[in-house]
JSON list of C-alpha atoms and ligand atoms in Angstrom, two decimals:
[
{"chain": "A", "resi": 220, "resn": "MET", "atom": "CA", "xyz": [8.76, -12.59, -3.17]},
{"chain": "A", "resi": 221, "resn": "MET", "atom": "CA", "xyz": [7.98, -9.89, -5.72]},
{"chain": "A", "resi": 222, "resn": "ILE", "atom": "CA", "xyz": [4.54, -8.57, -6.56]},
{"chain": "A", "resi": 223, "resn": "VAL", "atom": "CA", "xyz": [3.89, -8.41, -10.31]},
{"chain": "A", "resi": 224, "resn": "GLY", "atom": "CA", "xyz": [1.04, -7.42, -12.64]},
{"chain": "A", "resi": 225, "resn": "SER", "atom": "CA", "xyz": [-0.44, -9.87, -15.14]},
{"chain": "A", "resi": 226, "resn": "PRO", "atom": "CA", "xyz": [1.12, -13.37, -15.36]},
{"chain": "A", "resi": 227, "resn": "GLU", "atom": "CA", "xyz": [1.36, -13.14, -19.18]},
{"chain": "A", "resi": 228, "resn": "GLN", "atom": "CA", "xyz": [3.16, -9.80, -19.15]},
{"chain": "A", "resi": 229, "resn": "THR", "atom": "CA", "xyz": [5.46, -10.97, -16.36]},
{"chain": "A", "resi": 230, "resn": "GLU", "atom": "CA", "xyz": [6.39, -14.07, -18.35]},
{"chain": "A", "resi": 231, "resn": "ALA", "atom": "CA", "xyz": [7.26, -11.96, -21.40]},
{"chain": "A", "resi": 232, "resn": "LEU", "atom": "CA", "xyz": [9.35, -9.53, -19.33]},
{"chain": "A", "resi": 233, "resn": "LEU", "atom": "CA", "xyz": [11.11, -12.37, -17.53]},
{"chain": "A", "resi": 234, "resn": "LEU", "atom": "CA", "xyz": [12.01, -14.15, -20.77]},
{"chain": "A", "resi": 235, "resn": "ALA", "atom": "CA", "xyz": [13.28, -10.85, -22.18]},
{"chain": "A", "resi": 236, "resn": "GLY", "atom": "CA", "xyz": [15.50, -10.38, -19.10]},
{"chain": "A", "resi": 237, "resn": "GLU", "atom": "CA", "xyz": [13.70, -7.18, -18.17]},
{"chain": "A", "resi": 238, "resn": "ILE", "atom": "CA", "xyz": [12.86, -7.92, -14.53]},
{"chain": "A", "resi": 239, "resn": "PRO", "atom": "CA", "xyz": [15.70, -6.79, -12.27]},
{"chain": "A", "resi": 240, "resn": "CYS", "atom": "CA", "xyz": [16.64, -8.54, -9.03]},
{"chain": "A", "resi": 241, "resn": "PRO", "atom": "CA", "xyz": [15.28, -6.57, -6.06]},
{"chain": "A", "resi": 242, "resn": "ASP", "atom": "CA", "xyz": [18.55, -7.14, -4.18]},
{"chain": "A", "resi": 243, "resn": "CYS", "atom": "CA", "xyz": [21.24, -6.39, -6.75]},
{"chain": "A", "resi": 244, "resn": "SER", "atom": "CA", "xyz": [19.37, -5.11, -9.86]},
{"chain": "A", "resi": 245, "resn": "VAL", "atom": "CA", "xyz": [20.90, -7.75, -12.18]},
{"chain": "A", "resi": 246, "resn": "GLN", "atom": "CA", "xyz": [18.37, -9.52, -14.45]},
{"chain": "A", "resi": 247, "resn": "LEU", "atom": "CA", "xyz": [16.27, -12.41, -13.18]},
{"chain": "A", "resi": 248, "resn": "ARG", "atom": "CA", "xyz": [15.93, -15.61, -15.18]},
{"chain": "A", "resi": 249, "resn": "PRO", "atom": "CA", "xyz": [13.07, -18.16, -15.16]},
{"chain": "A", "resi": 250, "resn": "HIS", "atom": "CA", "xyz": [13.57, -20.79, -12.45]},
{"chain": "A", "resi": 251, "resn": "GLY", "atom": "CA", "xyz": [10.56, -23.11, -12.47]},
{"chain": "A", "resi": 252, "resn": "HIS", "atom": "CA", "xyz": [7.30, -22.41, -10.72]},
{"chain": "A", "resi": 253, "resn": "ALA", "atom": "CA", "xyz": [5.98, -22.07, -7.20]},
{"chain": "A", "resi": 254, "resn": "ARG", "atom": "CA", "xyz": [3.14, -24.35, -6.04]},
{"chain": "A", "resi": 255, "resn": "THR", "atom": "CA", "xyz": [-0.24, -23.96, -7.70]},
{"chain": "A", "resi": 256, "resn": "ARG", "atom": "CA", "xyz": [-2.66, -21.81, -5.74]},
{"chain": "A", "resi": 257, "resn": "THR", "atom": "CA", "xyz": [-6.42, -21.66, -5.98]},
{"chain": "A", "resi": 258, "resn": "VAL", "atom": "CA", "xyz": [-8.03, -18.66, -4.33]},
{"chain": "A", "resi": 259, "resn": "ARG", "atom": "CA", "xyz": [-11.61, -17.52, -4.00]},
{"chain": "A", "resi": 260, "resn": "GLY", "atom": "CA", "xyz": [-12.80, -14.57, -6.03]},
{"chain": "A", "resi": 261, "resn": "GLN", "atom": "CA", "xyz": [-16.11, -12.69, -5.88]},
{"chain": "A", "resi": 262, "resn": "GLY", "atom": "CA", "xyz": [-19.09, -15.02, -5.38]},
{"chain": "A", "resi": 263, "resn": "ASP", "atom": "CA", "xyz": [-18.30, -18.55, -6.58]},
{"chain": "A", "resi": 264, "resn": "GLU", "atom": "CA", "xyz": [-15.43, -17.50, -8.80]},
{"chain": "A", "resi": 265, "resn": "ARG", "atom": "CA", "xyz": [-12.16, -19.44, -8.34]},
{"chain": "A", "resi": 266, "resn": "LEU", "atom": "CA", "xyz": [-8.78, -18.30, -9.58]},
{"chain": "A", "resi": 267, "resn": "THR", "atom": "CA", "xyz": [-6.05, -20.91, -10.08]},
{"chain": "A", "resi": 268, "resn": "LEU", "atom": "CA", "xyz": [-2.53, -19.75, -10.76]},
{"chain": "A", "resi": 269, "resn": "GLN", "atom": "CA", "xyz": [0.93, -21.17, -10.57]},
{"chain": "A", "resi": 270, "resn": "PRO", "atom": "CA", "xyz": [3.22, -18.24, -9.81]},
{"chain": "A", "resi": 271, "resn": "ARG", "atom": "CA", "xyz": [6.55, -18.06, -11.61]},
{"chain": "A", "resi": 272, "resn": "ARG", "atom": "CA", "xyz": [9.77, -18.56, -9.76]},
{"chain": "A", "resi": 273, "resn": "ALA", "atom": "CA", "xyz": [12.85, -16.66, -10.94]},
{"chain": "A", "resi": 274, "resn": "ARG", "atom": "CA", "xyz": [16.49, -16.60, -10.02]},
{"chain": "A", "resi": 275, "resn": "CYS", "atom": "CA", "xyz": [19.02, -13.79, -10.12]},
{"chain": "A", "resi": 276, "resn": "THR", "atom": "CA", "xyz": [21.93, -14.47, -12.47]},
{"chain": "A", "resi": 277, "resn": "SER", "atom": "CA", "xyz": [24.32, -12.70, -10.06]},
{"chain": "A", "resi": 278, "resn": "CYS", "atom": "CA", "xyz": [23.37, -13.21, -6.40]},
{"chain": "A", "resi": 279, "resn": "ARG", "atom": "CA", "xyz": [21.52, -16.51, -7.16]},
{"chain": "A", "resi": 280, "resn": "ARG", "atom": "CA", "xyz": [18.62, -15.60, -4.88]},
{"chain": "A", "resi": 281, "resn": "THR", "atom": "CA", "xyz": [15.27, -16.96, -6.01]},
{"chain": "A", "resi": 282, "resn": "GLN", "atom": "CA", "xyz": [12.04, -14.98, -6.03]},
{"chain": "A", "resi": 283, "resn": "VAL", "atom": "CA", "xyz": [8.41, -16.00, -6.34]},
{"chain": "A", "resi": 284, "resn": "LEU", "atom": "CA", "xyz": [6.69, -13.57, -8.74]},
{"chain": "A", "resi": 285, "resn": "LEU", "atom": "CA", "xyz": [3.26, -13.30, -7.16]},
{"chain": "A", "resi": 286, "resn": "PRO", "atom": "CA", "xyz": [0.53, -11.74, -9.34]},
{"chain": "A", "resi": 287, "resn": "ALA", "atom": "CA", "xyz": [-0.97, -8.75, -7.51]},
{"chain": "A", "resi": 288, "resn": "ALA", "atom": "CA", "xyz": [-4.51, -10.12, -8.03]},
{"chain": "A", "resi": 289, "resn": "LEU", "atom": "CA", "xyz": [-3.68, -12.70, -5.35]},
{"chain": "A", "resi": 290, "resn": "SER", "atom": "CA", "xyz": [-2.92, -11.65, -1.83]},
{"chain": "A", "resi": 291, "resn": "VAL", "atom": "CA", "xyz": [0.04, -12.79, 0.16]},
{"chain": "A", "resi": 292, "resn": "ARG", "atom": "CA", "xyz": [-0.82, -15.80, 2.39]},
{"chain": "A", "resi": 293, "resn": "ARG", "atom": "CA", "xyz": [-4.61, -15.34, 1.93]},
{"chain": "A", "resi": 294, "resn": "ALA", "atom": "CA", "xyz": [-7.16, -17.67, 0.37]},
{"chain": "A", "resi": 295, "resn": "ASP", "atom": "CA", "xyz": [-9.14, -14.85, -1.29]},
{"chain": "A", "resi": 296, "resn": "THR", "atom": "CA", "xyz": [-8.27, -12.51, -4.12]},
{"chain": "A", "resi": 297, "resn": "LEU", "atom": "CA", "xyz": [-7.16, -8.98, -3.41]},
{"chain": "A", "resi": 298, "resn": "GLU", "atom": "CA", "xyz": [-10.41, -7.77, -4.98]},
{"chain": "A", "resi": 299, "resn": "VAL", "atom": "CA", "xyz": [-12.45, -9.64, -2.36]},
{"chain": "A", "resi": 300, "resn": "ILE", "atom": "CA", "xyz": [-10.34, -8.45, 0.56]},
{"chain": "A", "resi": 301, "resn": "GLY", "atom": "CA", "xyz": [-10.32, -4.92, -0.86]},
{"chain": "A", "resi": 302, "resn": "ALA", "atom": "CA", "xyz": [-14.11, -4.94, -1.11]},
{"chain": "A", "resi": 303, "resn": "ALA", "atom": "CA", "xyz": [-14.30, -5.94, 2.57]},
{"chain": "A", "resi": 304, "resn": "LEU", "atom": "CA", "xyz": [-11.96, -3.08, 3.54]},
{"chain": "A", "resi": 305, "resn": "ALA", "atom": "CA", "xyz": [-14.00, -0.62, 1.47]},
{"chain": "A", "resi": 306, "resn": "ALA", "atom": "CA", "xyz": [-17.17, -1.80, 3.25]},
{"chain": "A", "resi": 307, "resn": "LYS", "atom": "CA", "xyz": [-15.47, -1.31, 6.62]},
{"chain": "A", "resi": 308, "resn": "ALA", "atom": "CA", "xyz": [-14.38, 2.18, 5.56]},
{"chain": "A", "resi": 309, "resn": "GLY", "atom": "CA", "xyz": [-18.01, 2.84, 4.62]},
{"chain": "A", "resi": 310, "resn": "GLY", "atom": "CA", "xyz": [-19.10, 1.99, 8.17]},
{"chain": "A", "resi": 311, "resn": "SER", "atom": "CA", "xyz": [-20.06, -1.71, 7.95]},
{"chain": "A", "resi": 312, "resn": "GLY", "atom": "CA", "xyz": [-19.07, -4.11, 10.71]},
{"chain": "A", "resi": 313, "resn": "TYR", "atom": "CA", "xyz": [-17.47, -7.50, 10.14]},
{"chain": "A", "resi": 314, "resn": "ARG", "atom": "CA", "xyz": [-20.72, -9.41, 10.73]},
{"chain": "A", "resi": 315, "resn": "THR", "atom": "CA", "xyz": [-22.50, -7.49, 7.98]},
{"chain": "A", "resi": 316, "resn": "ILE", "atom": "CA", "xyz": [-19.57, -7.81, 5.62]},
{"chain": "A", "resi": 317, "resn": "ALA", "atom": "CA", "xyz": [-19.16, -11.55, 6.25]},
{"chain": "A", "resi": 318, "resn": "ALA", "atom": "CA", "xyz": [-22.87, -12.18, 5.64]},
{"chain": "A", "resi": 319, "resn": "ARG", "atom": "CA", "xyz": [-22.92, -10.08, 2.47]},
{"chain": "A", "resi": 320, "resn": "MET", "atom": "CA", "xyz": [-19.78, -11.67, 1.05]},
{"chain": "A", "resi": 321, "resn": "GLY", "atom": "CA", "xyz": [-20.52, -15.23, 2.16]},
{"chain": "A", "resi": 322, "resn": "ARG", "atom": "CA", "xyz": [-17.27, -15.57, 4.10]},
{"chain": "A", "resi": 323, "resn": "PRO", "atom": "CA", "xyz": [-16.71, -16.92, 7.63]},
{"chain": "A", "resi": 324, "resn": "LEU", "atom": "CA", "xyz": [-16.85, -14.31, 10.40]},
{"chain": "A", "resi": 325, "resn": "SER", "atom": "CA", "xyz": [-13.37, -15.25, 11.59]},
{"chain": "A", "resi": 326, "resn": "THR", "atom": "CA", "xyz": [-11.88, -14.71, 8.12]},
{"chain": "A", "resi": 327, "resn": "VAL", "atom": "CA", "xyz": [-13.40, -11.26, 7.69]},
{"chain": "A", "resi": 328, "resn": "ARG", "atom": "CA", "xyz": [-12.42, -10.26, 11.23]},
{"chain": "A", "resi": 329, "resn": "ARG", "atom": "CA", "xyz": [-8.83, -11.33, 10.54]},
{"chain": "A", "resi": 330, "resn": "TRP", "atom": "CA", "xyz": [-8.70, -9.15, 7.42]},
{"chain": "A", "resi": 331, "resn": "LEU", "atom": "CA", "xyz": [-10.14, -6.12, 9.16]},
{"chain": "A", "resi": 332, "resn": "ARG", "atom": "CA", "xyz": [-7.70, -6.47, 12.05]},
{"chain": "A", "resi": 333, "resn": "ARG", "atom": "CA", "xyz": [-4.84, -6.23, 9.63]},
{"chain": "A", "resi": 334, "resn": "VAL", "atom": "CA", "xyz": [-5.55, -2.57, 8.89]},
{"chain": "A", "resi": 335, "resn": "PRO", "atom": "CA", "xyz": [-4.89, -0.85, 12.23]},
{"chain": "A", "resi": 336, "resn": "GLU", "atom": "CA", "xyz": [-4.55, 2.95, 12.22]},
{"chain": "A", "resi": 337, "resn": "LYS", "atom": "CA", "xyz": [-0.79, 2.72, 11.74]},
{"chain": "A", "resi": 338, "resn": "HIS", "atom": "CA", "xyz": [-1.26, 0.63, 8.59]},
{"chain": "A", "resi": 339, "resn": "ALA", "atom": "CA", "xyz": [-3.97, 3.00, 7.31]},
{"chain": "A", "resi": 340, "resn": "HIS", "atom": "CA", "xyz": [-1.33, 5.77, 7.60]},
{"chain": "A", "resi": 341, "resn": "TRP", "atom": "CA", "xyz": [1.11, 3.69, 5.59]},
{"chain": "A", "resi": 342, "resn": "LEU", "atom": "CA", "xyz": [-1.58, 3.01, 2.94]},
{"chain": "A", "resi": 343, "resn": "TYR", "atom": "CA", "xyz": [-2.35, 6.71, 2.77]},
{"chain": "A", "resi": 344, "resn": "GLY", "atom": "CA", "xyz": [1.35, 7.47, 2.23]},
{"chain": "A", "resi": 345, "resn": "GLN", "atom": "CA", "xyz": [1.47, 5.00, -0.69]},
{"chain": "A", "resi": 346, "resn": "ALA", "atom": "CA", "xyz": [-1.79, 6.38, -2.09]},
{"chain": "A", "resi": 347, "resn": "VAL", "atom": "CA", "xyz": [-0.54, 9.99, -2.04]},
{"chain": "A", "resi": 348, "resn": "GLN", "atom": "CA", "xyz": [2.78, 9.04, -3.60]},
{"chain": "A", "resi": 349, "resn": "HIS", "atom": "CA", "xyz": [1.12, 7.25, -6.54]},
{"chain": "A", "resi": 350, "resn": "ALA", "atom": "CA", "xyz": [-1.64, 9.81, -7.00]},
{"chain": "A", "resi": 351, "resn": "PHE", "atom": "CA", "xyz": [0.95, 12.60, -7.03]},
{"chain": "A", "resi": 352, "resn": "ARG", "atom": "CA", "xyz": [2.98, 10.77, -9.67]},
{"chain": "A", "resi": 353, "resn": "LEU", "atom": "CA", "xyz": [-0.02, 9.92, -11.88]},
{"chain": "A", "resi": 354, "resn": "ASP", "atom": "CA", "xyz": [-2.48, 12.75, -11.48]},
{"chain": "A", "resi": 355, "resn": "PRO", "atom": "CA", "xyz": [-2.06, 15.28, -8.63]},
{"chain": "A", "resi": 356, "resn": "GLU", "atom": "CA", "xyz": [-5.63, 16.46, -9.31]},
{"chain": "A", "resi": 357, "resn": "ILE", "atom": "CA", "xyz": [-6.80, 13.37, -7.40]},
{"chain": "A", "resi": 358, "resn": "LEU", "atom": "CA", "xyz": [-5.40, 14.96, -4.25]},
{"chain": "A", "resi": 359, "resn": "VAL", "atom": "CA", "xyz": [-7.02, 18.35, -4.68]},
{"chain": "A", "resi": 360, "resn": "ARG", "atom": "CA", "xyz": [-10.48, 17.47, -3.49]},
{"chain": "A", "resi": 361, "resn": "PRO", "atom": "CA", "xyz": [-10.65, 13.88, -2.32]},
{"chain": "A", "resi": 362, "resn": "LYS", "atom": "CA", "xyz": [-14.11, 12.79, -1.35]},
{"chain": "A", "resi": 363, "resn": "ARG", "atom": "CA", "xyz": [-14.63, 13.15, 2.38]},
{"chain": "A", "resi": 364, "resn": "TRP", "atom": "CA", "xyz": [-14.47, 9.85, 4.19]},
{"chain": "A", "resi": 365, "resn": "PRO", "atom": "CA", "xyz": [-14.99, 9.41, 7.92]},
{"chain": "A", "resi": 366, "resn": "SER", "atom": "CA", "xyz": [-11.84, 7.34, 8.25]},
{"chain": "A", "resi": 367, "resn": "LEU", "atom": "CA", "xyz": [-8.25, 7.43, 7.07]},
{"chain": "A", "resi": 368, "resn": "LEU", "atom": "CA", "xyz": [-8.73, 3.95, 5.57]},
{"chain": "A", "resi": 369, "resn": "GLY", "atom": "CA", "xyz": [-11.57, 5.29, 3.43]},
{"chain": "A", "resi": 370, "resn": "TRP", "atom": "CA", "xyz": [-9.45, 8.20, 2.22]},
{"chain": "A", "resi": 371, "resn": "SER", "atom": "CA", "xyz": [-6.57, 5.90, 1.45]},
{"chain": "A", "resi": 372, "resn": "LEU", "atom": "CA", "xyz": [-8.69, 3.45, -0.59]},
{"chain": "A", "resi": 373, "resn": "ASN", "atom": "CA", "xyz": [-10.35, 6.33, -2.41]},
{"chain": "A", "resi": 374, "resn": "VAL", "atom": "CA", "xyz": [-7.03, 7.89, -3.41]},
{"chain": "A", "resi": 375, "resn": "LEU", "atom": "CA", "xyz": [-5.59, 4.47, -4.35]},
{"chain": "A", "resi": 376, "resn": "ALA", "atom": "CA", "xyz": [-8.62, 3.83, -6.59]},
{"chain": "A", "resi": 377, "resn": "GLY", "atom": "CA", "xyz": [-8.15, 7.27, -8.19]},
{"chain": "A", "resi": 378, "resn": "ALA", "atom": "CA", "xyz": [-4.48, 6.48, -8.80]},
{"chain": "A", "resi": 379, "resn": "ALA", "atom": "CA", "xyz": [-5.37, 3.07, -10.29]},
{"chain": "A", "resi": 380, "resn": "LEU", "atom": "CA", "xyz": [-7.84, 4.67, -12.71]},
{"chain": "A", "resi": 381, "resn": "ALA", "atom": "CA", "xyz": [-5.27, 7.35, -13.65]},
{"chain": "A", "resi": 382, "resn": "HIS", "atom": "CA", "xyz": [-2.72, 4.59, -14.25]},
{"chain": "A", "resi": 383, "resn": "ARG", "atom": "CA", "xyz": [-5.12, 2.76, -16.57]},
{"chain": "A", "resi": 384, "resn": "ARG", "atom": "CA", "xyz": [-5.73, 6.01, -18.44]},
{"chain": "A", "resi": 385, "resn": "TRP", "atom": "CA", "xyz": [-2.08, 7.03, -18.83]},
{"chain": "A", "resi": 386, "resn": "VAL", "atom": "CA", "xyz": [-0.41, 3.68, -19.25]},
{"chain": "A", "resi": 387, "resn": "GLY", "atom": "CA", "xyz": [-3.23, 2.10, -21.26]},
{"chain": "A", "resi": 388, "resn": "THR", "atom": "CA", "xyz": [-3.22, -1.15, -19.30]},
{"chain": "A", "resi": 389, "resn": "ASP", "atom": "CA", "xyz": [-6.30, -3.27, -18.77]},
{"chain": "A", "resi": 390, "resn": "LEU", "atom": "CA", "xyz": [-5.18, -4.58, -15.38]},
{"chain": "A", "resi": 391, "resn": "PRO", "atom": "CA", "xyz": [-8.12, -4.39, -12.96]},
{"chain": "A", "resi": 392, "resn": "PRO", "atom": "CA", "xyz": [-8.00, -1.53, -10.41]},
{"chain": "A", "resi": 393, "resn": "TRP", "atom": "CA", "xyz": [-7.49, -3.88, -7.44]},
{"chain": "A", "resi": 394, "resn": "THR", "atom": "CA", "xyz": [-4.53, -5.50, -9.18]},
{"chain": "A", "resi": 395, "resn": "LEU", "atom": "CA", "xyz": [-3.00, -2.06, -9.63]},
{"chain": "A", "resi": 396, "resn": "ILE", "atom": "CA", "xyz": [-3.68, -1.25, -5.99]},
{"chain": "A", "resi": 397, "resn": "GLY", "atom": "CA", "xyz": [-1.89, -4.51, -5.12]},
{"chain": "A", "resi": 398, "resn": "LEU", "atom": "CA", "xyz": [1.09, -3.30, -7.13]},
{"chain": "A", "resi": 399, "resn": "PHE", "atom": "CA", "xyz": [1.01, 0.19, -5.60]},
{"chain": "A", "resi": 400, "resn": "THR", "atom": "CA", "xyz": [0.97, -1.29, -2.09]},
{"chain": "A", "resi": 401, "resn": "ARG", "atom": "CA", "xyz": [3.52, -4.01, -3.02]},
{"chain": "A", "resi": 402, "resn": "GLY", "atom": "CA", "xyz": [1.25, -6.77, -1.76]},
{"chain": "A", "resi": 403, "resn": "ASN", "atom": "CA", "xyz": [0.63, -5.09, 1.58]},
{"chain": "A", "resi": 404, "resn": "LEU", "atom": "CA", "xyz": [-2.97, -3.97, 1.36]},
{"chain": "A", "resi": 405, "resn": "LEU", "atom": "CA", "xyz": [-3.21, -5.82, 4.67]},
{"chain": "A", "resi": 406, "resn": "SER", "atom": "CA", "xyz": [-0.33, -5.27, 7.04]},
{"chain": "A", "resi": 407, "resn": "PRO", "atom": "CA", "xyz": [2.12, -8.17, 7.00]},
{"chain": "A", "resi": 408, "resn": "PRO", "atom": "CA", "xyz": [1.96, -10.39, 10.09]},
{"chain": "A", "resi": 409, "resn": "LEU", "atom": "CA", "xyz": [4.62, -9.68, 12.71]},
{"chain": "A", "resi": 410, "resn": "ARG", "atom": "CA", "xyz": [7.67, -11.88, 12.42]},
{"chain": "A", "resi": 411, "resn": "ILE", "atom": "CA", "xyz": [8.59, -13.43, 15.73]},
{"chain": "B", "resi": 1784, "resn": "LIG", "atom": "ZN1", "xyz": [20.47, -10.50, -7.28]}
]
């Protein structure tokens, strides 16, 4: 699986042979589609997408090109999950967040459990790396947050806004954060 930006832009890049294989760097070619997914956005909003599937012309491996607005194996958009994490970083508990967002308690608790301290450290590392590349000023005086998760999200948001400014894209900030974190805003489940 590869995390990509907008579906339209990805399609154009794929057709132009400009998306390299993550394993061997040779160009990927269109190879059908993955199953259609409908995920929940903010409020009653629903997002239906059929991610592109692509195949490497050399090693023949196939990849699903998952738009970063979705989140890997979750039924809600990255924006929704990100808003829950931001609320947690701001001091809210899962009951408050679930009530405010209209999501089941168990769902919200599952999201919040996927950002243990170790993962917050990883997120912070990604945030610093992208902020440094885009606008080191972001790192000079980050707003004080009581938790590492809060700092990380704050720096990631700063990097996303800097990216929009410099690159001139209109991708939403959470989509950019999904790209910066390569689909791992939540830590991936352990493989057993
Ligand atoms: Zn390959």
